[in-house]
Amino acid sequence: QQPVQSPQAVILREGEDAVINCSSSKALYSVHWYRQKHGEAPVFLMILLKGGEQKGHEKISASFNEKKQQSSLYLTASQLSYSGTYFCGTEFNNNDMRFGAGTRLTVKP
Amino acid sequence: NAGVMQNPRHLVRRRGQEARLRCSPMKGHSHVYWYRQLPEEGLKFMVYLQKENIIDESGMPKERFSAEFPKEGPSILRIQQVVRGDSAAYFCASSREKGAYEQYFGPGTRLTVT
């Protein structure tokens, strides 16, 4: 039931863009995105409900394709502060959330 | 408005001892989740509780681990007879409602078993 994230790691230069994908083998009720910096707790970014909606948070946005059972997180014009590990969390039929293994993003000056 | 609180932040136990981890959810939140995170790995779901009820403990090891969320007081994750493999960061999260509501995470308890 754990969603699959790709890629596992990304290295960017400041100002570059990145896409992180999250896919599931089961029908999704909602997708959550979190960012965790080393040694800290995960911080909520956004939640997407089924229906194909998109959301934005500063220069970070996400989409949810219900038919494909996947979500993508888009980071544009990355900043140094974007570095961290990004986790997607998926809910099935309004049940408990399961997290992917994470995507480690490193933004270099 | 205080966030999710966990204590202790760091806990060292010898093999065979008991570990008690506490979590106070955000004000107004009655749903609590416990996750375990090994170094450089993802968050593994352990248990979901509401006040006085365990809703889903499918991620919890069958032996030595237990959780509770009493009517009064914090949620407690209890690990009996700890082993080295229990060393990890244990995060608690809370939400206002179940499903499609953001979970707010506490700072975690880092358990080290020597």
PDB file of C-alpha atoms in Angstrom:
ATOM      1  CA  GLN A   1       0.000   0.000   0.000  1.00  0.00           C
ATOM      2  CA  GLN A   2       3.026   2.248   0.234  1.00  0.00           C
ATOM      3  CA  PRO A   3       3.158   4.724  -2.656  1.00  0.00           C
ATOM      4  CA  VAL A   4       6.189   4.772  -4.926  1.00  0.00           C
ATOM      5  CA  GLN A   5       8.149   7.990  -5.282  1.00  0.00           C
ATOM      6  CA  SER A   6      10.551   8.920  -8.034  1.00  0.00           C
ATOM      7  CA  PRO A   7      13.235   9.945  -8.361  1.00  0.00           C
ATOM      8  CA  GLN A   8      14.939   8.889  -5.149  1.00  0.00           C
ATOM      9  CA  ALA A   9      17.253  11.882  -5.219  1.00  0.00           C
ATOM     10  CA  VAL A  10      17.654  15.105  -7.180  1.00  0.00           C
ATOM     11  CA  ILE A  11      20.464  17.645  -7.241  1.00  0.00           C
ATOM     12  CA  LEU A  12      19.663  21.089  -8.605  1.00  0.00           C
ATOM     13  CA  ARG A  13      21.324  24.440  -9.044  1.00  0.00           C
ATOM     14  CA  GLU A  14      19.525  27.401  -7.554  1.00  0.00           C
ATOM     15  CA  GLY A  15      16.860  28.580  -9.987  1.00  0.00           C
ATOM     16  CA  GLU A  16      16.331  25.223 -11.691  1.00  0.00           C
ATOM     17  CA  ASP A  17      13.065  23.289 -11.737  1.00  0.00           C
ATOM     18  CA  ALA A  18      12.244  19.802 -10.490  1.00  0.00           C
ATOM     19  CA  VAL A  19       9.360  17.351 -10.585  1.00  0.00           C
ATOM     20  CA  ILE A  20       8.768  14.656  -7.977  1.00  0.00           C
ATOM     21  CA  ASN A  21       6.319  11.886  -8.725  1.00  0.00           C
ATOM     22  CA  CYS A  22       4.191   9.742  -6.452  1.00  0.00           C
ATOM     23  CA  SER A  23       2.220   6.770  -7.748  1.00  0.00           C
ATOM     24  CA  SER A  24      -0.049   4.182  -6.254  1.00  0.00           C
ATOM     25  CA  SER A  25      -1.333   0.781  -7.301  1.00  0.00           C
ATOM     26  CA  LYS A  26      -4.663   1.472  -5.584  1.00  0.00           C
ATOM     27  CA  ALA A  27      -7.324   4.113  -6.067  1.00  0.00           C
ATOM     28  CA  LEU A  28      -6.465   7.201  -4.052  1.00  0.00           C
ATOM     29  CA  TYR A  29      -8.714   9.304  -1.891  1.00  0.00           C
ATOM     30  CA  SER A  30      -6.207  12.065  -1.304  1.00  0.00           C
ATOM     31  CA  VAL A  31      -2.515  12.863  -1.579  1.00  0.00           C
ATOM     32  CA  HIS A  32      -0.492  14.838   0.953  1.00  0.00           C
ATOM     33  CA  TRP A  33       2.937  16.356   0.418  1.00  0.00           C
ATOM     34  CA  TYR A  34       5.425  17.031   3.200  1.00  0.00           C
ATOM     35  CA  ARG A  35       8.988  18.295   3.360  1.00  0.00           C
ATOM     36  CA  GLN A  36      11.443  17.191   6.015  1.00  0.00           C
ATOM     37  CA  LYS A  37      14.771  18.830   6.677  1.00  0.00           C
ATOM     38  CA  HIS A  38      17.531  16.809   8.250  1.00  0.00           C
ATOM     39  CA  GLY A  39      16.936  16.219  11.949  1.00  0.00           C
ATOM     40  CA  GLU A  40      13.573  17.945  11.918  1.00  0.00           C
ATOM     41  CA  ALA A  41       9.922  16.954  11.765  1.00  0.00           C
ATOM     42  CA  PRO A  42       8.045  16.733   8.462  1.00  0.00           C
ATOM     43  CA  VAL A  43       6.228  19.937   7.559  1.00  0.00           C
ATOM     44  CA  PHE A  44       2.933  19.920   5.690  1.00  0.00           C
ATOM     45  CA  LEU A  45       2.996  21.491   2.218  1.00  0.00           C
ATOM     46  CA  MET A  46      -0.363  20.725   0.654  1.00  0.00           C
ATOM     47  CA  ILE A  47      -3.147  18.233   0.280  1.00  0.00           C
ATOM     48  CA  LEU A  48      -4.953  17.289  -2.912  1.00  0.00           C
ATOM     49  CA  LEU A  49      -8.285  15.575  -3.112  1.00  0.00           C
ATOM     50  CA  LYS A  50      -9.408  13.311  -5.915  1.00  0.00           C
ATOM     51  CA  GLY A  51     -10.855  15.223  -8.797  1.00  0.00           C
ATOM     52  CA  GLY A  52      -7.671  16.202 -10.586  1.00  0.00           C
ATOM     53  CA  GLU A  53      -7.164  19.455  -8.794  1.00  0.00           C
ATOM     54  CA  GLN A  54      -3.965  21.415  -8.670  1.00  0.00           C
ATOM     55  CA  LYS A  55      -2.657  23.476  -5.834  1.00  0.00           C
ATOM     56  CA  GLY A  56       0.129  25.953  -5.349  1.00  0.00           C
ATOM     57  CA  HIS A  57       2.251  27.020  -2.453  1.00  0.00           C
ATOM     58  CA  GLU A  58       4.653  29.848  -3.314  1.00  0.00           C
ATOM     59  CA  LYS A  59       6.675  28.373  -6.174  1.00  0.00           C
ATOM     60  CA  ILE A  60       5.717  24.820  -5.283  1.00  0.00           C
ATOM     61  CA  SER A  61       2.637  23.318  -6.869  1.00  0.00           C
ATOM     62  CA  ALA A  62       1.160  19.864  -7.260  1.00  0.00           C
ATOM     63  CA  SER A  63      -1.289  17.971  -9.395  1.00  0.00           C
ATOM     64  CA  PHE A  64      -3.339  14.864  -8.729  1.00  0.00           C
ATOM     65  CA  ASN A  65      -4.375  12.592 -11.567  1.00  0.00           C
ATOM     66  CA  GLU A  66      -7.052  10.351 -10.152  1.00  0.00           C
ATOM     67  CA  LYS A  67      -7.239   8.101 -13.216  1.00  0.00           C
ATOM     68  CA  LYS A  68      -3.520   7.432 -13.235  1.00  0.00           C
ATOM     69  CA  GLN A  69      -3.471   7.213  -9.443  1.00  0.00           C
ATOM     70  CA  GLN A  70      -0.523   9.519  -9.241  1.00  0.00           C
ATOM     71  CA  SER A  71       0.489  12.945  -8.064  1.00  0.00           C
ATOM     72  CA  SER A  72       3.348  15.191  -9.062  1.00  0.00           C
ATOM     73  CA  LEU A  73       5.034  17.949  -7.084  1.00  0.00           C
ATOM     74  CA  TYR A  74       6.508  20.797  -9.126  1.00  0.00           C
ATOM     75  CA  LEU A  75       9.255  23.011  -7.750  1.00  0.00           C
ATOM     76  CA  THR A  76      10.042  25.996  -9.939  1.00  0.00           C
ATOM     77  CA  ALA A  77      12.984  28.364  -9.682  1.00  0.00           C
ATOM     78  CA  SER A  78      14.297  26.368  -6.745  1.00  0.00           C
ATOM     79  CA  GLN A  79      15.809  28.128  -3.754  1.00  0.00           C
ATOM     80  CA  LEU A  80      18.391  26.876  -1.301  1.00  0.00           C
ATOM     81  CA  SER A  81      15.637  26.583   1.307  1.00  0.00           C
ATOM     82  CA  TYR A  82      13.896  23.952  -0.806  1.00  0.00           C
ATOM     83  CA  SER A  83      16.530  21.383   0.103  1.00  0.00           C
ATOM     84  CA  GLY A  84      15.192  18.488   2.111  1.00  0.00           C
ATOM     85  CA  THR A  85      13.400  15.190   1.691  1.00  0.00           C
ATOM     86  CA  TYR A  86       9.946  15.316   0.153  1.00  0.00           C
ATOM     87  CA  PHE A  87       7.391  12.703   1.126  1.00  0.00           C
ATOM     88  CA  CYS A  88       4.061  11.991  -0.418  1.00  0.00           C
ATOM     89  CA  GLY A  89       1.385  10.476   1.763  1.00  0.00           C
ATOM     90  CA  THR A  90      -1.557   8.700   0.249  1.00  0.00           C
ATOM     91  CA  GLU A  91      -4.963   7.838   1.620  1.00  0.00           C
ATOM     92  CA  PHE A  92      -7.194   5.110   0.248  1.00  0.00           C
ATOM     93  CA  ASN A  93     -10.931   5.381   0.803  1.00  0.00           C
ATOM     94  CA  ASN A  94     -10.463   7.875   3.604  1.00  0.00           C
ATOM     95  CA  ASN A  95      -8.275   5.476   5.523  1.00  0.00           C
ATOM     96  CA  ASP A  96      -4.973   6.060   7.208  1.00  0.00           C
ATOM     97  CA  MET A  97      -2.112   7.618   5.381  1.00  0.00           C
ATOM     98  CA  ARG A  98       0.901   5.754   4.076  1.00  0.00           C
ATOM     99  CA  PHE A  99       4.084   7.546   3.122  1.00  0.00           C
ATOM    100  CA  GLY A 100       6.454   6.948   0.238  1.00  0.00           C
ATOM    101  CA  ALA A 101      10.155   6.393   0.807  1.00  0.00           C
ATOM    102  CA  GLY A 102      10.931  10.032   0.063  1.00  0.00           C
ATOM    103  CA  THR A 103      12.823  12.043  -2.541  1.00  0.00           C
ATOM    104  CA  ARG A 104      15.959  13.800  -1.357  1.00  0.00           C
ATOM    105  CA  LEU A 105      16.304  17.204  -2.991  1.00  0.00           C
ATOM    106  CA  THR A 106      19.566  19.122  -2.796  1.00  0.00           C
ATOM    107  CA  VAL A 107      19.726  22.670  -4.115  1.00  0.00           C
ATOM    108  CA  LYS A 108      23.223  24.039  -4.641  1.00  0.00           C
ATOM    109  CA  PRO A 109      24.195  27.688  -5.117  1.00  0.00           C
TER     110      PRO A 109
ATOM    111  CA  ASN B   1      -1.466  27.945  19.735  1.00  0.00           C
ATOM    112  CA  ALA B   2       1.035  25.304  20.746  1.00  0.00           C
ATOM    113  CA  GLY B   3       1.920  22.703  18.180  1.00  0.00           C
ATOM    114  CA  VAL B   4       2.245  18.978  18.689  1.00  0.00           C
ATOM    115  CA  MET B   5       4.484  18.279  21.651  1.00  0.00           C
ATOM    116  CA  GLN B   6       6.547  15.185  22.191  1.00  0.00           C
ATOM    117  CA  ASN B   7       8.739  14.217  25.089  1.00  0.00           C
ATOM    118  CA  PRO B   8      11.335  13.296  25.726  1.00  0.00           C
ATOM    119  CA  ARG B   9      13.175  14.556  22.646  1.00  0.00           C
ATOM    120  CA  HIS B  10      15.976  12.088  23.192  1.00  0.00           C
ATOM    121  CA  LEU B  11      15.776   8.825  25.086  1.00  0.00           C
ATOM    122  CA  VAL B  12      18.538   6.336  25.770  1.00  0.00           C
ATOM    123  CA  ARG B  13      17.659   2.890  27.007  1.00  0.00           C
ATOM    124  CA  ARG B  14      19.638  -0.268  27.592  1.00  0.00           C
ATOM    125  CA  ARG B  15      18.493  -3.484  25.981  1.00  0.00           C
ATOM    126  CA  GLY B  16      15.635  -5.017  27.937  1.00  0.00           C
ATOM    127  CA  GLN B  17      14.386  -1.765  29.469  1.00  0.00           C
ATOM    128  CA  GLU B  18      11.097  -0.075  28.725  1.00  0.00           C
ATOM    129  CA  ALA B  19      10.652   3.098  26.697  1.00  0.00           C
ATOM    130  CA  ARG B  20       7.688   5.441  27.089  1.00  0.00           C
ATOM    131  CA  LEU B  21       7.151   8.129  24.482  1.00  0.00           C
ATOM    132  CA  ARG B  22       4.572  10.860  25.017  1.00  0.00           C
ATOM    133  CA  CYS B  23       2.648  12.950  22.546  1.00  0.00           C
ATOM    134  CA  SER B  24       0.305  15.856  23.218  1.00  0.00           C
ATOM    135  CA  PRO B  25      -1.700  16.730  20.096  1.00  0.00           C
ATOM    136  CA  MET B  26      -2.509  20.235  18.974  1.00  0.00           C
ATOM    137  CA  LYS B  27      -5.405  21.887  20.762  1.00  0.00           C
ATOM    138  CA  GLY B  28      -8.666  20.771  19.229  1.00  0.00           C
ATOM    139  CA  HIS B  29      -7.153  17.694  17.594  1.00  0.00           C
ATOM    140  CA  SER B  30      -8.505  14.318  18.637  1.00  0.00           C
ATOM    141  CA  HIS B  31      -6.751  12.124  16.060  1.00  0.00           C
ATOM    142  CA  VAL B  32      -3.223  10.943  16.774  1.00  0.00           C
ATOM    143  CA  TYR B  33      -0.842   8.977  14.566  1.00  0.00           C
ATOM    144  CA  TRP B  34       2.503   7.413  15.424  1.00  0.00           C
ATOM    145  CA  TYR B  35       5.249   6.867  12.846  1.00  0.00           C
ATOM    146  CA  ARG B  36       8.714   5.365  13.047  1.00  0.00           C
ATOM    147  CA  GLN B  37      11.597   6.594  10.957  1.00  0.00           C
ATOM    148  CA  LEU B  38      14.903   4.803  10.652  1.00  0.00           C
ATOM    149  CA  PRO B  39      17.962   6.877   9.637  1.00  0.00           C
ATOM    150  CA  GLU B  40      17.820   7.909   5.986  1.00  0.00           C
ATOM    151  CA  GLU B  41      14.497   6.150   5.502  1.00  0.00           C
ATOM    152  CA  GLY B  42      10.841   7.110   5.150  1.00  0.00           C
ATOM    153  CA  LEU B  43       8.033   7.364   7.677  1.00  0.00           C
ATOM    154  CA  LYS B  44       6.476   4.051   8.562  1.00  0.00           C
ATOM    155  CA  PHE B  45       2.931   4.131   9.917  1.00  0.00           C
ATOM    156  CA  MET B  46       2.516   2.399  13.246  1.00  0.00           C
ATOM    157  CA  VAL B  47      -0.829   3.213  14.831  1.00  0.00           C
ATOM    158  CA  TYR B  48      -3.787   5.577  14.623  1.00  0.00           C
ATOM    159  CA  LEU B  49      -5.770   6.501  17.731  1.00  0.00           C
ATOM    160  CA  GLN B  50      -8.684   8.616  18.736  1.00  0.00           C
ATOM    161  CA  LYS B  51      -9.515   9.472  22.308  1.00  0.00           C
ATOM    162  CA  GLU B  52      -9.654   6.183  24.259  1.00  0.00           C
ATOM    163  CA  ASN B  53      -9.738   4.115  21.058  1.00  0.00           C
ATOM    164  CA  ILE B  54      -7.186   2.393  18.853  1.00  0.00           C
ATOM    165  CA  ILE B  55      -8.533   2.710  15.332  1.00  0.00           C
ATOM    166  CA  ASP B  56      -5.770   1.068  13.329  1.00  0.00           C
ATOM    167  CA  GLU B  57      -2.682  -0.652  14.698  1.00  0.00           C
ATOM    168  CA  SER B  58      -1.788  -2.528  11.535  1.00  0.00           C
ATOM    169  CA  GLY B  59       1.696  -1.009  11.456  1.00  0.00           C
ATOM    170  CA  MET B  60       2.583  -1.898  14.994  1.00  0.00           C
ATOM    171  CA  PRO B  61       4.743  -4.946  15.800  1.00  0.00           C
ATOM    172  CA  LYS B  62       2.611  -7.588  17.477  1.00  0.00           C
ATOM    173  CA  GLU B  63       4.856  -7.921  20.499  1.00  0.00           C
ATOM    174  CA  ARG B  64       6.417  -5.436  22.891  1.00  0.00           C
ATOM    175  CA  PHE B  65       4.714  -2.368  21.379  1.00  0.00           C
ATOM    176  CA  SER B  66       1.516  -0.783  22.653  1.00  0.00           C
ATOM    177  CA  ALA B  67      -0.169   2.590  22.379  1.00  0.00           C
ATOM    178  CA  GLU B  68      -2.896   4.426  24.176  1.00  0.00           C
ATOM    179  CA  PHE B  69      -4.650   7.772  24.056  1.00  0.00           C
ATOM    180  CA  PRO B  70      -6.572   8.216  27.300  1.00  0.00           C
ATOM    181  CA  LYS B  71      -9.460  10.573  27.840  1.00  0.00           C
ATOM    182  CA  GLU B  72      -7.175  12.855  29.796  1.00  0.00           C
ATOM    183  CA  GLY B  73      -3.498  13.313  29.105  1.00  0.00           C
ATOM    184  CA  PRO B  74      -1.136  12.621  26.249  1.00  0.00           C
ATOM    185  CA  SER B  75      -0.946   9.662  23.913  1.00  0.00           C
ATOM    186  CA  ILE B  76       1.716   7.179  24.944  1.00  0.00           C
ATOM    187  CA  LEU B  77       3.714   4.773  22.825  1.00  0.00           C
ATOM    188  CA  ARG B  78       5.218   2.085  25.000  1.00  0.00           C
ATOM    189  CA  ILE B  79       8.003  -0.265  23.960  1.00  0.00           C
ATOM    190  CA  GLN B  80       8.802  -3.073  26.349  1.00  0.00           C
ATOM    191  CA  GLN B  81      12.109  -4.945  26.498  1.00  0.00           C
ATOM    192  CA  VAL B  82      13.728  -2.720  23.898  1.00  0.00           C
ATOM    193  CA  VAL B  83      16.235  -4.142  21.434  1.00  0.00           C
ATOM    194  CA  ARG B  84      18.865  -2.376  19.312  1.00  0.00           C
ATOM    195  CA  GLY B  85      16.580  -2.557  16.283  1.00  0.00           C
ATOM    196  CA  ASP B  86      14.102  -0.284  18.050  1.00  0.00           C
ATOM    197  CA  SER B  87      16.544   2.613  17.758  1.00  0.00           C
ATOM    198  CA  ALA B  88      14.819   5.176  15.543  1.00  0.00           C
ATOM    199  CA  ALA B  89      13.030   8.494  15.521  1.00  0.00           C
ATOM    200  CA  TYR B  90       9.420   8.194  16.570  1.00  0.00           C
ATOM    201  CA  PHE B  91       7.123  10.928  15.319  1.00  0.00           C
ATOM    202  CA  CYS B  92       3.634  11.651  16.458  1.00  0.00           C
ATOM    203  CA  ALA B  93       1.193  13.634  14.323  1.00  0.00           C
ATOM    204  CA  SER B  94      -2.285  14.945  15.008  1.00  0.00           C
ATOM    205  CA  SER B  95      -5.177  16.087  12.878  1.00  0.00           C
ATOM    206  CA  ARG B  96      -8.468  17.794  13.488  1.00  0.00           C
ATOM    207  CA  GLU B  97     -10.486  15.229  11.602  1.00  0.00           C
ATOM    208  CA  LYS B  98      -9.822  11.927   9.936  1.00  0.00           C
ATOM    209  CA  GLY B  99      -9.089  11.793   6.258  1.00  0.00           C
ATOM    210  CA  ALA B 100      -8.081  14.585   3.872  1.00  0.00           C
ATOM    211  CA  TYR B 101      -6.934  16.807   6.715  1.00  0.00           C
ATOM    212  CA  GLU B 102      -3.338  17.808   7.166  1.00  0.00           C
ATOM    213  CA  GLN B 103      -1.375  16.072   9.879  1.00  0.00           C
ATOM    214  CA  TYR B 104       0.827  18.228  12.058  1.00  0.00           C
ATOM    215  CA  PHE B 105       3.972  16.528  13.263  1.00  0.00           C
ATOM    216  CA  GLY B 106       5.706  16.828  16.579  1.00  0.00           C
ATOM    217  CA  PRO B 107       9.500  17.222  16.829  1.00  0.00           C
ATOM    218  CA  GLY B 108       9.968  13.504  17.386  1.00  0.00           C
ATOM    219  CA  THR B 109      11.613  11.363  20.035  1.00  0.00           C
ATOM    220  CA  ARG B 110      14.956   9.904  19.113  1.00  0.00           C
ATOM    221  CA  LEU B 111      15.311   6.567  20.843  1.00  0.00           C
ATOM    222  CA  THR B 112      18.742   5.015  21.177  1.00  0.00           C
ATOM    223  CA  VAL B 113      19.070   1.507  22.538  1.00  0.00           C
ATOM    224  CA  THR B 114      22.524   0.623  23.823  1.00  0.00           C
TER     225      THR B 114
END
